[in-house]
Amino acid sequence: MNLNEKLVILQLENNKMKVKLRILWCLMLIVSFQDVCAEESANARQARRIFNSAYAQVFGEQGASLHYDVNITGIYKTDGTIWYKGKKSKFEDAKMNSWNDGTTVYTIKRKKHEVEIHSAKNNKSDKYSQKFKFEPENYNYSIAEDPEGLMLTLKVKKGKKGMKEIHALVGRKDYHPIRLRIKIAFIWTTIMVSDFKSGGITDEMLRFPSEKYKSYKFVDKR
């Protein structure tokens, strides 16, 4: 075998080695990517499971009550108490009271001495709450440890409508809501939750007491 033949063979062997190294490198990248995806999937599953538990404690058929402090940065601040049970709700704050029986919303405007009546499907009496409509399936979920509990992060899926981003702080053991930070367009809203109780809400507690407001003017805006 002459020198040229040896050089050709060496070149071929070298090329084979390069190909093997590239294949090995690609395999390592694939395995690494699969590991990352598996971790992300496990994190997302845990986040969704914990979120579902927290969500059910607030909006489940057993009902719930809580006090809230809302701060829409630079625009609006309010606080009050709200009671939920399925599609029914009632809330009280400094300016108004409202009852929602799942079909009709009755809102008390104390200064005007009026009762506004709205459809539950299109409640125009509270322009801010309409911005917080939420569909759980429209979001990607993740979870991380936080000094105060567990931080759930929800980011809206591409092409879906709704709040852009949600950071929900919940209790580490009971998953009770503690704080929400919500991004709508470029505006952040902070909601502090206190006195949270799950269960013990009756239908009678959420009934609109029309007998108390006989002297009020009823304005039907359905």
JSON list of C-alpha atoms in Angstrom, two decimals:
[
{"chain": "A", "resi": 1, "resn": "MET", "atom": "CA", "xyz": [0.00, 0.00, 0.00]},
{"chain": "A", "resi": 2, "resn": "ASN", "atom": "CA", "xyz": [1.53, 3.29, -1.05]},
{"chain": "A", "resi": 3, "resn": "LEU", "atom": "CA", "xyz": [1.43, 6.55, 0.87]},
{"chain": "A", "resi": 4, "resn": "ASN", "atom": "CA", "xyz": [-1.47, 8.02, -1.09]},
{"chain": "A", "resi": 5, "resn": "GLU", "atom": "CA", "xyz": [-3.64, 4.99, -0.41]},
{"chain": "A", "resi": 6, "resn": "LYS", "atom": "CA", "xyz": [-2.83, 5.19, 3.30]},
{"chain": "A", "resi": 7, "resn": "LEU", "atom": "CA", "xyz": [-3.77, 8.88, 3.33]},
{"chain": "A", "resi": 8, "resn": "VAL", "atom": "CA", "xyz": [-7.09, 8.15, 1.63]},
{"chain": "A", "resi": 9, "resn": "ILE", "atom": "CA", "xyz": [-7.88, 5.41, 4.16]},
{"chain": "A", "resi": 10, "resn": "LEU", "atom": "CA", "xyz": [-6.99, 7.71, 7.05]},
{"chain": "A", "resi": 11, "resn": "GLN", "atom": "CA", "xyz": [-9.20, 10.44, 5.58]},
{"chain": "A", "resi": 12, "resn": "LEU", "atom": "CA", "xyz": [-12.10, 7.99, 5.26]},
{"chain": "A", "resi": 13, "resn": "GLU", "atom": "CA", "xyz": [-11.64, 6.82, 8.85]},
{"chain": "A", "resi": 14, "resn": "ASN", "atom": "CA", "xyz": [-11.51, 10.43, 10.01]},
{"chain": "A", "resi": 15, "resn": "ASN", "atom": "CA", "xyz": [-14.74, 11.24, 8.15]},
{"chain": "A", "resi": 16, "resn": "LYS", "atom": "CA", "xyz": [-16.43, 8.19, 9.68]},
{"chain": "A", "resi": 17, "resn": "MET", "atom": "CA", "xyz": [-15.36, 9.35, 13.15]},
{"chain": "A", "resi": 18, "resn": "LYS", "atom": "CA", "xyz": [-16.77, 12.83, 12.51]},
{"chain": "A", "resi": 19, "resn": "VAL", "atom": "CA", "xyz": [-20.08, 11.33, 11.39]},
{"chain": "A", "resi": 20, "resn": "LYS", "atom": "CA", "xyz": [-20.21, 9.12, 14.51]},
{"chain": "A", "resi": 21, "resn": "LEU", "atom": "CA", "xyz": [-19.46, 12.13, 16.74]},
{"chain": "A", "resi": 22, "resn": "ARG", "atom": "CA", "xyz": [-22.20, 14.16, 15.07]},
{"chain": "A", "resi": 23, "resn": "ILE", "atom": "CA", "xyz": [-24.69, 11.32, 15.50]},
{"chain": "A", "resi": 24, "resn": "LEU", "atom": "CA", "xyz": [-23.68, 10.96, 19.15]},
{"chain": "A", "resi": 25, "resn": "TRP", "atom": "CA", "xyz": [-24.03, 14.71, 19.67]},
{"chain": "A", "resi": 26, "resn": "CYS", "atom": "CA", "xyz": [-27.49, 14.70, 18.08]},
{"chain": "A", "resi": 27, "resn": "LEU", "atom": "CA", "xyz": [-28.56, 11.78, 20.28]},
{"chain": "A", "resi": 28, "resn": "MET", "atom": "CA", "xyz": [-27.33, 13.62, 23.37]},
{"chain": "A", "resi": 29, "resn": "LEU", "atom": "CA", "xyz": [-29.32, 16.72, 22.36]},
{"chain": "A", "resi": 30, "resn": "ILE", "atom": "CA", "xyz": [-32.45, 14.63, 21.76]},
{"chain": "A", "resi": 31, "resn": "VAL", "atom": "CA", "xyz": [-32.15, 12.90, 25.15]},
{"chain": "A", "resi": 32, "resn": "SER", "atom": "CA", "xyz": [-31.48, 16.22, 26.87]},
{"chain": "A", "resi": 33, "resn": "PHE", "atom": "CA", "xyz": [-34.49, 17.81, 25.14]},
{"chain": "A", "resi": 34, "resn": "GLN", "atom": "CA", "xyz": [-36.70, 14.87, 26.14]},
{"chain": "A", "resi": 35, "resn": "ASP", "atom": "CA", "xyz": [-35.56, 15.24, 29.76]},
{"chain": "A", "resi": 36, "resn": "VAL", "atom": "CA", "xyz": [-36.41, 18.95, 29.73]},
{"chain": "A", "resi": 37, "resn": "CYS", "atom": "CA", "xyz": [-39.82, 18.27, 28.15]},
{"chain": "A", "resi": 38, "resn": "ALA", "atom": "CA", "xyz": [-40.51, 15.56, 30.72]},
{"chain": "A", "resi": 39, "resn": "GLU", "atom": "CA", "xyz": [-39.64, 17.96, 33.55]},
{"chain": "A", "resi": 40, "resn": "GLU", "atom": "CA", "xyz": [-41.82, 20.69, 32.03]},
{"chain": "A", "resi": 41, "resn": "SER", "atom": "CA", "xyz": [-44.69, 18.25, 31.59]},
{"chain": "A", "resi": 42, "resn": "ALA", "atom": "CA", "xyz": [-44.40, 17.03, 35.19]},
{"chain": "A", "resi": 43, "resn": "ASN", "atom": "CA", "xyz": [-44.29, 20.63, 36.43]},
{"chain": "A", "resi": 44, "resn": "ALA", "atom": "CA", "xyz": [-47.27, 21.59, 34.27]},
{"chain": "A", "resi": 45, "resn": "ARG", "atom": "CA", "xyz": [-49.27, 18.58, 35.48]},
{"chain": "A", "resi": 46, "resn": "GLN", "atom": "CA", "xyz": [-48.53, 19.40, 39.12]},
{"chain": "A", "resi": 47, "resn": "ALA", "atom": "CA", "xyz": [-49.41, 23.06, 38.55]},
{"chain": "A", "resi": 48, "resn": "ARG", "atom": "CA", "xyz": [-52.71, 22.19, 36.89]},
{"chain": "A", "resi": 49, "resn": "ARG", "atom": "CA", "xyz": [-53.62, 19.68, 39.62]},
{"chain": "A", "resi": 50, "resn": "ILE", "atom": "CA", "xyz": [-52.99, 22.22, 42.39]},
{"chain": "A", "resi": 51, "resn": "PHE", "atom": "CA", "xyz": [-54.75, 24.97, 40.45]},
{"chain": "A", "resi": 52, "resn": "ASN", "atom": "CA", "xyz": [-57.81, 22.74, 39.95]},
{"chain": "A", "resi": 53, "resn": "SER", "atom": "CA", "xyz": [-57.92, 22.06, 43.69]},
{"chain": "A", "resi": 54, "resn": "ALA", "atom": "CA", "xyz": [-57.67, 25.76, 44.56]},
{"chain": "A", "resi": 55, "resn": "TYR", "atom": "CA", "xyz": [-60.24, 26.69, 41.90]},
{"chain": "A", "resi": 56, "resn": "ALA", "atom": "CA", "xyz": [-62.71, 24.07, 43.14]},
{"chain": "A", "resi": 57, "resn": "GLN", "atom": "CA", "xyz": [-62.41, 25.38, 46.71]},
{"chain": "A", "resi": 58, "resn": "VAL", "atom": "CA", "xyz": [-63.52, 28.82, 45.52]},
{"chain": "A", "resi": 59, "resn": "PHE", "atom": "CA", "xyz": [-66.01, 28.05, 42.74]},
{"chain": "A", "resi": 60, "resn": "GLY", "atom": "CA", "xyz": [-67.23, 24.56, 43.66]},
{"chain": "A", "resi": 61, "resn": "GLU", "atom": "CA", "xyz": [-70.82, 23.65, 44.54]},
{"chain": "A", "resi": 62, "resn": "GLN", "atom": "CA", "xyz": [-69.99, 23.78, 48.26]},
{"chain": "A", "resi": 63, "resn": "GLY", "atom": "CA", "xyz": [-69.53, 27.55, 47.98]},
{"chain": "A", "resi": 64, "resn": "ALA", "atom": "CA", "xyz": [-66.93, 29.88, 49.48]},
{"chain": "A", "resi": 65, "resn": "SER", "atom": "CA", "xyz": [-66.50, 33.35, 50.92]},
{"chain": "A", "resi": 66, "resn": "LEU", "atom": "CA", "xyz": [-63.54, 35.73, 51.06]},
{"chain": "A", "resi": 67, "resn": "HIS", "atom": "CA", "xyz": [-62.51, 39.32, 51.61]},
{"chain": "A", "resi": 68, "resn": "TYR", "atom": "CA", "xyz": [-60.68, 41.01, 48.74]},
{"chain": "A", "resi": 69, "resn": "ASP", "atom": "CA", "xyz": [-58.55, 44.11, 48.22]},
{"chain": "A", "resi": 70, "resn": "VAL", "atom": "CA", "xyz": [-58.22, 45.03, 44.53]},
{"chain": "A", "resi": 71, "resn": "ASN", "atom": "CA", "xyz": [-55.66, 47.42, 43.07]},
{"chain": "A", "resi": 72, "resn": "ILE", "atom": "CA", "xyz": [-55.75, 48.01, 39.32]},
{"chain": "A", "resi": 73, "resn": "THR", "atom": "CA", "xyz": [-52.50, 49.95, 39.02]},
{"chain": "A", "resi": 74, "resn": "GLY", "atom": "CA", "xyz": [-53.18, 53.67, 38.77]},
{"chain": "A", "resi": 75, "resn": "ILE", "atom": "CA", "xyz": [-56.83, 53.18, 37.80]},
{"chain": "A", "resi": 76, "resn": "TYR", "atom": "CA", "xyz": [-59.04, 51.66, 40.46]},
{"chain": "A", "resi": 77, "resn": "LYS", "atom": "CA", "xyz": [-58.98, 50.46, 44.06]},
{"chain": "A", "resi": 78, "resn": "THR", "atom": "CA", "xyz": [-61.69, 48.75, 46.05]},
{"chain": "A", "resi": 79, "resn": "ASP", "atom": "CA", "xyz": [-62.25, 46.17, 48.75]},
{"chain": "A", "resi": 80, "resn": "GLY", "atom": "CA", "xyz": [-65.16, 44.09, 49.87]},
{"chain": "A", "resi": 81, "resn": "THR", "atom": "CA", "xyz": [-66.51, 40.64, 50.62]},
{"chain": "A", "resi": 82, "resn": "ILE", "atom": "CA", "xyz": [-67.82, 38.09, 48.16]},
{"chain": "A", "resi": 83, "resn": "TRP", "atom": "CA", "xyz": [-69.73, 34.83, 48.49]},
{"chain": "A", "resi": 84, "resn": "TYR", "atom": "CA", "xyz": [-69.80, 32.15, 45.76]},
{"chain": "A", "resi": 85, "resn": "LYS", "atom": "CA", "xyz": [-71.76, 28.99, 45.16]},
{"chain": "A", "resi": 86, "resn": "GLY", "atom": "CA", "xyz": [-71.64, 27.51, 41.67]},
{"chain": "A", "resi": 87, "resn": "LYS", "atom": "CA", "xyz": [-72.95, 30.15, 39.26]},
{"chain": "A", "resi": 88, "resn": "LYS", "atom": "CA", "xyz": [-74.48, 32.18, 42.09]},
{"chain": "A", "resi": 89, "resn": "SER", "atom": "CA", "xyz": [-72.71, 34.98, 43.94]},
{"chain": "A", "resi": 90, "resn": "LYS", "atom": "CA", "xyz": [-73.12, 37.98, 46.17]},
{"chain": "A", "resi": 91, "resn": "PHE", "atom": "CA", "xyz": [-70.71, 40.80, 46.93]},
{"chain": "A", "resi": 92, "resn": "GLU", "atom": "CA", "xyz": [-70.59, 43.86, 49.14]},
{"chain": "A", "resi": 93, "resn": "ASP", "atom": "CA", "xyz": [-68.22, 46.83, 48.95]},
{"chain": "A", "resi": 94, "resn": "ALA", "atom": "CA", "xyz": [-68.24, 50.49, 49.95]},
{"chain": "A", "resi": 95, "resn": "LYS", "atom": "CA", "xyz": [-70.24, 51.64, 46.92]},
{"chain": "A", "resi": 96, "resn": "MET", "atom": "CA", "xyz": [-72.66, 48.84, 46.11]},
{"chain": "A", "resi": 97, "resn": "ASN", "atom": "CA", "xyz": [-74.11, 45.43, 46.83]},
{"chain": "A", "resi": 98, "resn": "SER", "atom": "CA", "xyz": [-74.85, 42.85, 44.15]},
{"chain": "A", "resi": 99, "resn": "TRP", "atom": "CA", "xyz": [-76.61, 39.49, 43.89]},
{"chain": "A", "resi": 100, "resn": "ASN", "atom": "CA", "xyz": [-76.27, 37.06, 40.98]},
{"chain": "A", "resi": 101, "resn": "ASP", "atom": "CA", "xyz": [-78.64, 34.08, 40.97]},
{"chain": "A", "resi": 102, "resn": "GLY", "atom": "CA", "xyz": [-77.05, 32.62, 37.83]},
{"chain": "A", "resi": 103, "resn": "THR", "atom": "CA", "xyz": [-79.66, 34.18, 35.56]},
{"chain": "A", "resi": 104, "resn": "THR", "atom": "CA", "xyz": [-80.21, 37.73, 36.80]},
{"chain": "A", "resi": 105, "resn": "VAL", "atom": "CA", "xyz": [-77.91, 40.26, 38.50]},
{"chain": "A", "resi": 106, "resn": "TYR", "atom": "CA", "xyz": [-79.35, 42.76, 40.98]},
{"chain": "A", "resi": 107, "resn": "THR", "atom": "CA", "xyz": [-77.01, 45.66, 41.79]},
{"chain": "A", "resi": 108, "resn": "ILE", "atom": "CA", "xyz": [-77.80, 48.17, 44.52]},
{"chain": "A", "resi": 109, "resn": "LYS", "atom": "CA", "xyz": [-76.69, 51.74, 43.78]},
{"chain": "A", "resi": 110, "resn": "ARG", "atom": "CA", "xyz": [-77.08, 53.27, 47.22]},
{"chain": "A", "resi": 111, "resn": "LYS", "atom": "CA", "xyz": [-76.37, 56.90, 46.27]},
{"chain": "A", "resi": 112, "resn": "LYS", "atom": "CA", "xyz": [-78.94, 56.79, 43.48]},
{"chain": "A", "resi": 113, "resn": "HIS", "atom": "CA", "xyz": [-81.37, 54.75, 45.57]},
{"chain": "A", "resi": 114, "resn": "GLU", "atom": "CA", "xyz": [-81.68, 52.37, 42.62]},
{"chain": "A", "resi": 115, "resn": "VAL", "atom": "CA", "xyz": [-81.66, 48.64, 41.90]},
{"chain": "A", "resi": 116, "resn": "GLU", "atom": "CA", "xyz": [-80.18, 47.90, 38.48]},
{"chain": "A", "resi": 117, "resn": "ILE", "atom": "CA", "xyz": [-81.21, 44.60, 36.88]},
{"chain": "A", "resi": 118, "resn": "HIS", "atom": "CA", "xyz": [-78.89, 42.94, 34.38]},
{"chain": "A", "resi": 119, "resn": "SER", "atom": "CA", "xyz": [-78.63, 39.59, 32.64]},
{"chain": "A", "resi": 120, "resn": "ALA", "atom": "CA", "xyz": [-75.99, 37.34, 34.23]},
{"chain": "A", "resi": 121, "resn": "LYS", "atom": "CA", "xyz": [-74.67, 36.55, 30.74]},
{"chain": "A", "resi": 122, "resn": "ASN", "atom": "CA", "xyz": [-74.08, 40.23, 29.96]},
{"chain": "A", "resi": 123, "resn": "ASN", "atom": "CA", "xyz": [-73.62, 42.08, 33.24]},
{"chain": "A", "resi": 124, "resn": "LYS", "atom": "CA", "xyz": [-72.78, 45.68, 32.39]},
{"chain": "A", "resi": 125, "resn": "SER", "atom": "CA", "xyz": [-73.14, 46.91, 35.96]},
{"chain": "A", "resi": 126, "resn": "ASP", "atom": "CA", "xyz": [-69.50, 46.08, 36.75]},
{"chain": "A", "resi": 127, "resn": "LYS", "atom": "CA", "xyz": [-67.26, 47.10, 33.85]},
{"chain": "A", "resi": 128, "resn": "TYR", "atom": "CA", "xyz": [-64.11, 45.85, 35.58]},
{"chain": "A", "resi": 129, "resn": "SER", "atom": "CA", "xyz": [-65.22, 42.31, 36.40]},
{"chain": "A", "resi": 130, "resn": "GLN", "atom": "CA", "xyz": [-65.98, 41.74, 32.71]},
{"chain": "A", "resi": 131, "resn": "LYS", "atom": "CA", "xyz": [-62.27, 42.07, 31.97]},
{"chain": "A", "resi": 132, "resn": "PHE", "atom": "CA", "xyz": [-61.46, 39.12, 34.26]},
{"chain": "A", "resi": 133, "resn": "LYS", "atom": "CA", "xyz": [-63.35, 36.37, 32.43]},
{"chain": "A", "resi": 134, "resn": "PHE", "atom": "CA", "xyz": [-61.39, 33.13, 32.67]},
{"chain": "A", "resi": 135, "resn": "GLU", "atom": "CA", "xyz": [-61.30, 29.86, 30.74]},
{"chain": "A", "resi": 136, "resn": "PRO", "atom": "CA", "xyz": [-58.91, 27.32, 32.40]},
{"chain": "A", "resi": 137, "resn": "GLU", "atom": "CA", "xyz": [-58.17, 25.48, 29.13]},
{"chain": "A", "resi": 138, "resn": "ASN", "atom": "CA", "xyz": [-56.79, 28.63, 27.50]},
{"chain": "A", "resi": 139, "resn": "TYR", "atom": "CA", "xyz": [-53.61, 28.66, 29.61]},
{"chain": "A", "resi": 140, "resn": "ASN", "atom": "CA", "xyz": [-50.25, 26.97, 30.06]},
{"chain": "A", "resi": 141, "resn": "TYR", "atom": "CA", "xyz": [-49.46, 26.21, 33.70]},
{"chain": "A", "resi": 142, "resn": "SER", "atom": "CA", "xyz": [-46.29, 26.10, 35.80]},
{"chain": "A", "resi": 143, "resn": "ILE", "atom": "CA", "xyz": [-45.50, 26.07, 39.52]},
{"chain": "A", "resi": 144, "resn": "ALA", "atom": "CA", "xyz": [-42.62, 27.19, 41.73]},
{"chain": "A", "resi": 145, "resn": "GLU", "atom": "CA", "xyz": [-41.83, 27.44, 45.42]},
{"chain": "A", "resi": 146, "resn": "ASP", "atom": "CA", "xyz": [-42.43, 30.82, 47.06]},
{"chain": "A", "resi": 147, "resn": "PRO", "atom": "CA", "xyz": [-41.50, 31.99, 50.59]},
{"chain": "A", "resi": 148, "resn": "GLU", "atom": "CA", "xyz": [-45.23, 32.46, 51.29]},
{"chain": "A", "resi": 149, "resn": "GLY", "atom": "CA", "xyz": [-46.50, 29.26, 49.67]},
{"chain": "A", "resi": 150, "resn": "LEU", "atom": "CA", "xyz": [-46.74, 27.97, 46.09]},
{"chain": "A", "resi": 151, "resn": "MET", "atom": "CA", "xyz": [-46.71, 30.28, 43.09]},
{"chain": "A", "resi": 152, "resn": "LEU", "atom": "CA", "xyz": [-48.81, 29.18, 40.12]},
{"chain": "A", "resi": 153, "resn": "THR", "atom": "CA", "xyz": [-48.08, 30.94, 36.84]},
{"chain": "A", "resi": 154, "resn": "LEU", "atom": "CA", "xyz": [-50.60, 30.84, 34.01]},
{"chain": "A", "resi": 155, "resn": "LYS", "atom": "CA", "xyz": [-49.80, 32.23, 30.57]},
{"chain": "A", "resi": 156, "resn": "VAL", "atom": "CA", "xyz": [-52.44, 32.48, 27.88]},
{"chain": "A", "resi": 157, "resn": "LYS", "atom": "CA", "xyz": [-51.91, 30.16, 24.92]},
{"chain": "A", "resi": 158, "resn": "LYS", "atom": "CA", "xyz": [-51.10, 31.63, 21.53]},
{"chain": "A", "resi": 159, "resn": "GLY", "atom": "CA", "xyz": [-54.25, 32.60, 19.68]},
{"chain": "A", "resi": 160, "resn": "LYS", "atom": "CA", "xyz": [-56.45, 32.44, 22.80]},
{"chain": "A", "resi": 161, "resn": "LYS", "atom": "CA", "xyz": [-58.26, 35.39, 24.36]},
{"chain": "A", "resi": 162, "resn": "GLY", "atom": "CA", "xyz": [-58.29, 36.32, 28.02]},
{"chain": "A", "resi": 163, "resn": "MET", "atom": "CA", "xyz": [-56.02, 37.65, 30.71]},
{"chain": "A", "resi": 164, "resn": "LYS", "atom": "CA", "xyz": [-52.45, 37.60, 29.42]},
{"chain": "A", "resi": 165, "resn": "GLU", "atom": "CA", "xyz": [-50.77, 36.29, 32.55]},
{"chain": "A", "resi": 166, "resn": "ILE", "atom": "CA", "xyz": [-51.80, 35.23, 36.06]},
{"chain": "A", "resi": 167, "resn": "HIS", "atom": "CA", "xyz": [-49.61, 34.73, 39.13]},
{"chain": "A", "resi": 168, "resn": "ALA", "atom": "CA", "xyz": [-51.63, 32.95, 41.83]},
{"chain": "A", "resi": 169, "resn": "LEU", "atom": "CA", "xyz": [-50.09, 32.48, 45.27]},
{"chain": "A", "resi": 170, "resn": "VAL", "atom": "CA", "xyz": [-51.76, 29.65, 47.21]},
{"chain": "A", "resi": 171, "resn": "GLY", "atom": "CA", "xyz": [-51.15, 27.96, 50.55]},
{"chain": "A", "resi": 172, "resn": "ARG", "atom": "CA", "xyz": [-48.52, 25.24, 50.50]},
{"chain": "A", "resi": 173, "resn": "LYS", "atom": "CA", "xyz": [-50.72, 22.64, 52.23]},
{"chain": "A", "resi": 174, "resn": "ASP", "atom": "CA", "xyz": [-54.34, 23.73, 51.83]},
{"chain": "A", "resi": 175, "resn": "TYR", "atom": "CA", "xyz": [-54.04, 25.53, 48.44]},
{"chain": "A", "resi": 176, "resn": "HIS", "atom": "CA", "xyz": [-56.15, 28.40, 49.75]},
{"chain": "A", "resi": 177, "resn": "PRO", "atom": "CA", "xyz": [-55.83, 31.58, 47.64]},
{"chain": "A", "resi": 178, "resn": "ILE", "atom": "CA", "xyz": [-53.57, 34.27, 49.12]},
{"chain": "A", "resi": 179, "resn": "ARG", "atom": "CA", "xyz": [-52.77, 36.71, 46.34]},
{"chain": "A", "resi": 180, "resn": "LEU", "atom": "CA", "xyz": [-53.39, 37.14, 42.60]},
{"chain": "A", "resi": 181, "resn": "ARG", "atom": "CA", "xyz": [-51.49, 39.28, 40.13]},
{"chain": "A", "resi": 182, "resn": "ILE", "atom": "CA", "xyz": [-53.21, 39.52, 36.77]},
{"chain": "A", "resi": 183, "resn": "LYS", "atom": "CA", "xyz": [-52.03, 41.11, 33.54]},
{"chain": "A", "resi": 184, "resn": "ILE", "atom": "CA", "xyz": [-54.62, 42.47, 31.12]},
{"chain": "A", "resi": 185, "resn": "ALA", "atom": "CA", "xyz": [-52.99, 44.07, 28.06]},
{"chain": "A", "resi": 186, "resn": "PHE", "atom": "CA", "xyz": [-50.12, 45.99, 29.73]},
{"chain": "A", "resi": 187, "resn": "ILE", "atom": "CA", "xyz": [-51.90, 46.69, 33.03]},
{"chain": "A", "resi": 188, "resn": "TRP", "atom": "CA", "xyz": [-51.30, 44.65, 36.19]},
{"chain": "A", "resi": 189, "resn": "THR", "atom": "CA", "xyz": [-53.98, 44.10, 38.83]},
{"chain": "A", "resi": 190, "resn": "THR", "atom": "CA", "xyz": [-53.24, 42.86, 42.35]},
{"chain": "A", "resi": 191, "resn": "ILE", "atom": "CA", "xyz": [-55.90, 41.10, 44.43]},
{"chain": "A", "resi": 192, "resn": "MET", "atom": "CA", "xyz": [-55.15, 40.32, 48.07]},
{"chain": "A", "resi": 193, "resn": "VAL", "atom": "CA", "xyz": [-57.34, 37.61, 49.61]},
{"chain": "A", "resi": 194, "resn": "SER", "atom": "CA", "xyz": [-58.12, 37.21, 53.31]},
{"chain": "A", "resi": 195, "resn": "ASP", "atom": "CA", "xyz": [-60.68, 35.46, 55.53]},
{"chain": "A", "resi": 196, "resn": "PHE", "atom": "CA", "xyz": [-61.11, 32.70, 52.96]},
{"chain": "A", "resi": 197, "resn": "LYS", "atom": "CA", "xyz": [-63.61, 29.98, 53.87]},
{"chain": "A", "resi": 198, "resn": "SER", "atom": "CA", "xyz": [-64.69, 27.08, 51.67]},
{"chain": "A", "resi": 199, "resn": "GLY", "atom": "CA", "xyz": [-68.13, 25.54, 52.24]},
{"chain": "A", "resi": 200, "resn": "GLY", "atom": "CA", "xyz": [-71.12, 26.47, 54.33]},
{"chain": "A", "resi": 201, "resn": "ILE", "atom": "CA", "xyz": [-72.77, 28.69, 51.71]},
{"chain": "A", "resi": 202, "resn": "THR", "atom": "CA", "xyz": [-76.54, 28.21, 51.36]},
{"chain": "A", "resi": 203, "resn": "ASP", "atom": "CA", "xyz": [-78.82, 29.29, 48.52]},
{"chain": "A", "resi": 204, "resn": "GLU", "atom": "CA", "xyz": [-80.73, 31.49, 50.95]},
{"chain": "A", "resi": 205, "resn": "MET", "atom": "CA", "xyz": [-77.56, 33.49, 51.69]},
{"chain": "A", "resi": 206, "resn": "LEU", "atom": "CA", "xyz": [-77.33, 34.35, 47.97]},
{"chain": "A", "resi": 207, "resn": "ARG", "atom": "CA", "xyz": [-81.01, 35.20, 47.45]},
{"chain": "A", "resi": 208, "resn": "PHE", "atom": "CA", "xyz": [-81.72, 38.80, 46.47]},
{"chain": "A", "resi": 209, "resn": "PRO", "atom": "CA", "xyz": [-83.79, 40.26, 49.38]},
{"chain": "A", "resi": 210, "resn": "SER", "atom": "CA", "xyz": [-86.20, 42.31, 47.28]},
{"chain": "A", "resi": 211, "resn": "GLU", "atom": "CA", "xyz": [-88.34, 43.06, 50.34]},
{"chain": "A", "resi": 212, "resn": "LYS", "atom": "CA", "xyz": [-85.52, 45.26, 51.72]},
{"chain": "A", "resi": 213, "resn": "TYR", "atom": "CA", "xyz": [-85.50, 47.50, 48.66]},
{"chain": "A", "resi": 214, "resn": "LYS", "atom": "CA", "xyz": [-89.19, 48.24, 48.08]},
{"chain": "A", "resi": 215, "resn": "SER", "atom": "CA", "xyz": [-88.51, 51.98, 48.33]},
{"chain": "A", "resi": 216, "resn": "TYR", "atom": "CA", "xyz": [-85.79, 51.81, 45.64]},
{"chain": "A", "resi": 217, "resn": "LYS", "atom": "CA", "xyz": [-86.32, 52.51, 41.97]},
{"chain": "A", "resi": 218, "resn": "PHE", "atom": "CA", "xyz": [-85.88, 49.35, 39.87]},
{"chain": "A", "resi": 219, "resn": "VAL", "atom": "CA", "xyz": [-84.09, 49.95, 36.55]},
{"chain": "A", "resi": 220, "resn": "ASP", "atom": "CA", "xyz": [-84.22, 47.00, 34.15]},
{"chain": "A", "resi": 221, "resn": "LYS", "atom": "CA", "xyz": [-81.17, 46.98, 31.84]},
{"chain": "A", "resi": 222, "resn": "ARG", "atom": "CA", "xyz": [-81.43, 43.45, 30.50]}
]
